[in-house]
Tab-separated table of C-alpha atoms in Angstrom:
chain	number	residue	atom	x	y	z
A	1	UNK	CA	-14.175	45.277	-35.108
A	2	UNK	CA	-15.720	47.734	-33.178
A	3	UNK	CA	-12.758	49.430	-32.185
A	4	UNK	CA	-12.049	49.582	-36.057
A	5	UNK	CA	-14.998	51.178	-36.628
A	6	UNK	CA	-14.607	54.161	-33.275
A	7	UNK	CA	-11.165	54.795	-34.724
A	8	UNK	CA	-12.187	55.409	-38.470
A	9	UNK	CA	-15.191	57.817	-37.329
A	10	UNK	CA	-12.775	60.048	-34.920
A	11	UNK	CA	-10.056	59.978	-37.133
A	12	UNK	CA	-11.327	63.757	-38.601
A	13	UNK	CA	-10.138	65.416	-35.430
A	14	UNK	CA	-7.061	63.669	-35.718
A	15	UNK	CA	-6.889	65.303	-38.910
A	16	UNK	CA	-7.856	68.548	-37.517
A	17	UNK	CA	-4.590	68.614	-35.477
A	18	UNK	CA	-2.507	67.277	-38.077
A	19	UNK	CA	-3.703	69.750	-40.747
A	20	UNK	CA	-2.803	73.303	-38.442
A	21	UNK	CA	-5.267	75.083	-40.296
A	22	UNK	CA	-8.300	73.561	-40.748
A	23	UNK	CA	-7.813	73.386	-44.617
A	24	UNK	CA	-10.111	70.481	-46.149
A	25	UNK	CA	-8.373	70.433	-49.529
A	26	UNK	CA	-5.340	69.008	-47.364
A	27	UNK	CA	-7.556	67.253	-44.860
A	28	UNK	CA	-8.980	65.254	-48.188
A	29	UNK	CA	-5.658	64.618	-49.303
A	30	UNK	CA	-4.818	62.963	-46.180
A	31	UNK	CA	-7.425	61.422	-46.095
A	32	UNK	CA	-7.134	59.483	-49.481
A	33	UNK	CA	-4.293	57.075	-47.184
A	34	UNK	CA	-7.100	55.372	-45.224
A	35	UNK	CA	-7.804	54.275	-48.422
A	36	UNK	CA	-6.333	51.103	-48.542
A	37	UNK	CA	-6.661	50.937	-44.813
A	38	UNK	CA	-10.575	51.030	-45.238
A	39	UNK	CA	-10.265	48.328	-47.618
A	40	UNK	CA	-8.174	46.270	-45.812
A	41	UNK	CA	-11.174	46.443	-43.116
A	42	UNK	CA	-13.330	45.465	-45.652
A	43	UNK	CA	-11.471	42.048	-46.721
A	44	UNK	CA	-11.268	41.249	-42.541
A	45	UNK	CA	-14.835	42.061	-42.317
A	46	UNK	CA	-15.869	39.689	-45.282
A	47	UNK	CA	-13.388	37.075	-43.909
A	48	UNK	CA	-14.964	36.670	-40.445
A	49	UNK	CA	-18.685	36.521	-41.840
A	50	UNK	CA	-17.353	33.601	-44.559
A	51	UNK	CA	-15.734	31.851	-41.324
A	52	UNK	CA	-18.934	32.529	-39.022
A	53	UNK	CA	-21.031	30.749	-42.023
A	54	UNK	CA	-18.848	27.878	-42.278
A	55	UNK	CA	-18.715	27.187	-38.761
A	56	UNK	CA	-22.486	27.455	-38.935
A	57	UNK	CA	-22.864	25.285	-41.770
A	58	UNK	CA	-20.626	22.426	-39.880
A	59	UNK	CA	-22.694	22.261	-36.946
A	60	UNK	CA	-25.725	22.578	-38.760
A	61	UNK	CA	-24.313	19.074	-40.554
A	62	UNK	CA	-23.053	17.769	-37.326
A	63	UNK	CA	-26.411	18.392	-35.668
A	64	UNK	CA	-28.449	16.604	-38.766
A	65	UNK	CA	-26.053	13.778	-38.270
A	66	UNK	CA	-26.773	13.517	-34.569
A	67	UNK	CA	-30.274	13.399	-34.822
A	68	UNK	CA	-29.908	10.214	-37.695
A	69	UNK	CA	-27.511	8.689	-35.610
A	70	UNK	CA	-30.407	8.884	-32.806
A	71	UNK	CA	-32.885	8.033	-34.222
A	72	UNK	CA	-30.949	5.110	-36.017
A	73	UNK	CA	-29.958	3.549	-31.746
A	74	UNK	CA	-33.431	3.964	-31.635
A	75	UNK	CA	-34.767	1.818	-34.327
A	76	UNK	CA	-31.993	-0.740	-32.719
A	77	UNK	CA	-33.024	-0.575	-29.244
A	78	UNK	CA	-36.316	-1.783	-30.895
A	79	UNK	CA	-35.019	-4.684	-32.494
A	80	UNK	CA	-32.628	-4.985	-29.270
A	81	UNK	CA	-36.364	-5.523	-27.715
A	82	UNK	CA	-38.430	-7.330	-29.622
A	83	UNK	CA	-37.294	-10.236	-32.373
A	84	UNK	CA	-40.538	-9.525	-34.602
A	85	UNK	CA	-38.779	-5.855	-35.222
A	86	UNK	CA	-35.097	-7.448	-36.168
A	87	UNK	CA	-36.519	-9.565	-38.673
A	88	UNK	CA	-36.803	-6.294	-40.682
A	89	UNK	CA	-33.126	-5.611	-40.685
A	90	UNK	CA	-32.594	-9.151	-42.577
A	91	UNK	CA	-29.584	-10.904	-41.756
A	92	UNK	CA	-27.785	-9.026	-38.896
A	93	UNK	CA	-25.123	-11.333	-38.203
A	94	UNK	CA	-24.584	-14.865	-38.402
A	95	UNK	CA	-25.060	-15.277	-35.048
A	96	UNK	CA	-28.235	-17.907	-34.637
A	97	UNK	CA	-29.064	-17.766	-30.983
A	98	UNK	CA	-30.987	-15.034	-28.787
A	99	UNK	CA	-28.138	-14.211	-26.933
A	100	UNK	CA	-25.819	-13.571	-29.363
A	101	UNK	CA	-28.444	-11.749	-31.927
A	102	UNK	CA	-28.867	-9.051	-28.800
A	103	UNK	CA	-24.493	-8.999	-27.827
A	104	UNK	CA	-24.637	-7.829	-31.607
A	105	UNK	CA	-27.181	-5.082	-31.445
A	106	UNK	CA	-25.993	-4.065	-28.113
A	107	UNK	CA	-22.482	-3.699	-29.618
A	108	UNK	CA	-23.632	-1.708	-32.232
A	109	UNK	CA	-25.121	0.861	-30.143
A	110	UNK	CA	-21.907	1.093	-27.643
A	111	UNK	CA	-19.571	1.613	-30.904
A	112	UNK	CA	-22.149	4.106	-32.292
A	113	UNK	CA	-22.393	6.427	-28.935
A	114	UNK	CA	-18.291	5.872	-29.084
A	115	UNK	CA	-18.372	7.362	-32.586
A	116	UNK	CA	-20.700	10.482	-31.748
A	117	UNK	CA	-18.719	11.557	-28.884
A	118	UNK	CA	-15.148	10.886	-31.065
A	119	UNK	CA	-17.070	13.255	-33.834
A	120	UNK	CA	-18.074	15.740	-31.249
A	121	UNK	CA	-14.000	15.573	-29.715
A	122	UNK	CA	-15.213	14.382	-25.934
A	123	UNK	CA	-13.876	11.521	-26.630
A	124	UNK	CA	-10.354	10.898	-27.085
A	125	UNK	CA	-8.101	8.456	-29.173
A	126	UNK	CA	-6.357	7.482	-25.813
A	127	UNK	CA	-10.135	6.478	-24.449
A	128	UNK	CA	-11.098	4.840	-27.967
A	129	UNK	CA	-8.070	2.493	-27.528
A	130	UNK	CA	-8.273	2.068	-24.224
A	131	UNK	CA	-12.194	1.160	-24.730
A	132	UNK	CA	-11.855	-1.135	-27.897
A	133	UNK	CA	-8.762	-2.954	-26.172
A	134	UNK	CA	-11.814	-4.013	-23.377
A	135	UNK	CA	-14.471	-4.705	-26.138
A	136	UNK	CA	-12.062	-6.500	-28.394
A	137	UNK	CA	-11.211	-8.765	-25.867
A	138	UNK	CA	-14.583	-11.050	-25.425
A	139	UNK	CA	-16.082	-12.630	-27.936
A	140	UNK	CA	-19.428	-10.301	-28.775
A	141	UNK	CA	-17.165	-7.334	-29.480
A	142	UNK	CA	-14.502	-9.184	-31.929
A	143	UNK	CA	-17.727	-11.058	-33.634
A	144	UNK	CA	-19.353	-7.687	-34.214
A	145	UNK	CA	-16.033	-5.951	-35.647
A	146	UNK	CA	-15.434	-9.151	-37.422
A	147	UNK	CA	-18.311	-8.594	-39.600
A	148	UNK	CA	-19.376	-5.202	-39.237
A	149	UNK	CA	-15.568	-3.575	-40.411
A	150	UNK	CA	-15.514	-3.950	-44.128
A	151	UNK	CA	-18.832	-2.070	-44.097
A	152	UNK	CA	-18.292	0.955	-41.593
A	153	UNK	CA	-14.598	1.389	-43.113
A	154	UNK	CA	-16.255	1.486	-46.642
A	155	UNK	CA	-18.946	4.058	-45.848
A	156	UNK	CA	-16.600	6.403	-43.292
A	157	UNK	CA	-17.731	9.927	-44.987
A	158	UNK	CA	-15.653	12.197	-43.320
A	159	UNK	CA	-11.745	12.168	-41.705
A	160	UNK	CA	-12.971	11.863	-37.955
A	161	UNK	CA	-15.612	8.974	-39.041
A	162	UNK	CA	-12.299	7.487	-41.179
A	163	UNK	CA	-10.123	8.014	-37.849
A	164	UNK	CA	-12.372	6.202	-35.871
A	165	UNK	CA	-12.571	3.563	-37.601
A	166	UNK	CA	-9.085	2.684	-38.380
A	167	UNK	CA	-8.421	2.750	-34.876
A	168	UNK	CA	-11.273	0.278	-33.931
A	169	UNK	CA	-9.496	-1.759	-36.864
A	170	UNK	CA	-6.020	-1.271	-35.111
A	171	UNK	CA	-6.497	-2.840	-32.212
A	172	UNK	CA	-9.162	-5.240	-33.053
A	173	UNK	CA	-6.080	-6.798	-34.741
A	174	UNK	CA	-3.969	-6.396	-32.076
A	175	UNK	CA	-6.429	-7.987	-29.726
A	176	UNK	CA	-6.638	-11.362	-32.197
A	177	UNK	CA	-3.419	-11.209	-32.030
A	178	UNK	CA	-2.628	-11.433	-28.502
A	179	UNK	CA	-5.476	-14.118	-28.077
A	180	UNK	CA	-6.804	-15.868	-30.988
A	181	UNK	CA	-8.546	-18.278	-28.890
A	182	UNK	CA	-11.246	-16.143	-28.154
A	183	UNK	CA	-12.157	-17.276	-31.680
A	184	UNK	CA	-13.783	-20.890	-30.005
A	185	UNK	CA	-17.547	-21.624	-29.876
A	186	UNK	CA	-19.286	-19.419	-27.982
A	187	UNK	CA	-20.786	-19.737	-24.811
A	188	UNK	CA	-23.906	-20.200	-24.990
A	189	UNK	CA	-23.425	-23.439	-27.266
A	190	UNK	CA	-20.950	-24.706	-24.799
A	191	UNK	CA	-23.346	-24.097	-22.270
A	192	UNK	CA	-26.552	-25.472	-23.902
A	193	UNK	CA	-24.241	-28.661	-24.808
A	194	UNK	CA	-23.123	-29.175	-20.858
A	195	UNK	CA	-26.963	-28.779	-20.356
A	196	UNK	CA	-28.012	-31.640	-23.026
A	197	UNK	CA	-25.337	-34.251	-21.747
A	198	UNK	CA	-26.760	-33.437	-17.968
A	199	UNK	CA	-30.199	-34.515	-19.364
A	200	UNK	CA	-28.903	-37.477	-20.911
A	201	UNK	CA	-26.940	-38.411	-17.934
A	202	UNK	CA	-29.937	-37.443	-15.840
A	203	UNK	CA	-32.301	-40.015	-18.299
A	204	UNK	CA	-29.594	-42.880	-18.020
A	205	UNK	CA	-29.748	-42.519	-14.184
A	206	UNK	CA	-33.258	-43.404	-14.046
């Protein structure tokens, strides 16, 4: 741009050489062909300041979304913390236990931190996959997709958010798939059932 600009300003003494005799009545008549060079200029000029203010506007967008999105893992990693504060989300999942309740939250905030950093393009689609192929394939992760999809996929506002998503989606079901019989009770039941017939057992003993 600037070079546009020196070359416009010194192009008189071009003209001066061109004209071999100093006449401005021919010097003006020359002259009259930057015309549509000068406008030309113009339309490049007004075409990089409406690209600078888009460009502005999207990261001015992006950077309102980050902040939500923070302070939204922050309102979870309350509720992550203390039960009286997840009581005010409702029903989170239909997961009953303490254990599970906090896989769910925790979930949430790993797929949300995957999301920003897909948005922001440090994060890849080859390191989505390869992540959601590892979260898909325990129990927490596939329980949180299970019942969180319908509602992310519905409220996806823009292509990358859309992108992500169906991914997730892809190989969520390719992971159930593969091994459906993650789908059992989950551990902690087992576990708290093993416990309760080793006090029975332990009762019968005496």
């Amino acid at each position: 741009m600037l070079l546009a600009v020196a070359l416009v300003a010194l192009s008189p003494l071009a003209l001066d050489v061109l004209d071999d005799g100093g006449r401005w009545s021919r010097r003006s008549e020359i002259g009259q062909t930057y015309g549509a060079a000068a406008a030309l200029l113009s339309v490049f000029a007004l075409a990089a300041i409406t690209v600078s203010l888009v460009l502005q506007a999207r990261e001015a967008k992006l950077a309102r979304e980050q902040a939500s999105r923070a302070t939204h893992n922050e309102l979870i990693t309350m509720a992550l913390e203390n039960p009286i504060y997840r009581e005010c989300w409702g029903v989170f999942s239909t997961e009953t236990d303490e254990r599970s309740l906090r896989q769910q939250l925790y979930t949430n905030l790993i797929l949300s931190y995957w999301q920003t950093r897909f948005e922001l393009g440090t994060f890849s689609e080859t390191h989505l996959r390869h992540g959601a192929t590892t979260i898909f394939s325990a129990r927490p992760g596939r329980t949180f997709w299970h019942e969180a999809r319908e509602a992310r996929i519905r409220t996806s506002q823009t292509r990358k958010a859309r992108r992500f998503h169906a991914i997730l989606d892809e190989e969520y079901n390719r992971s159930v798939a593969a091994t459906p019989t993650l789908d059992l009770p989950s551990e902690p039941r087992a576990t708290r059932i093993a416990g309760l017939m080793r006090r029975v057992a332990d009762r019968l003993d005496r």
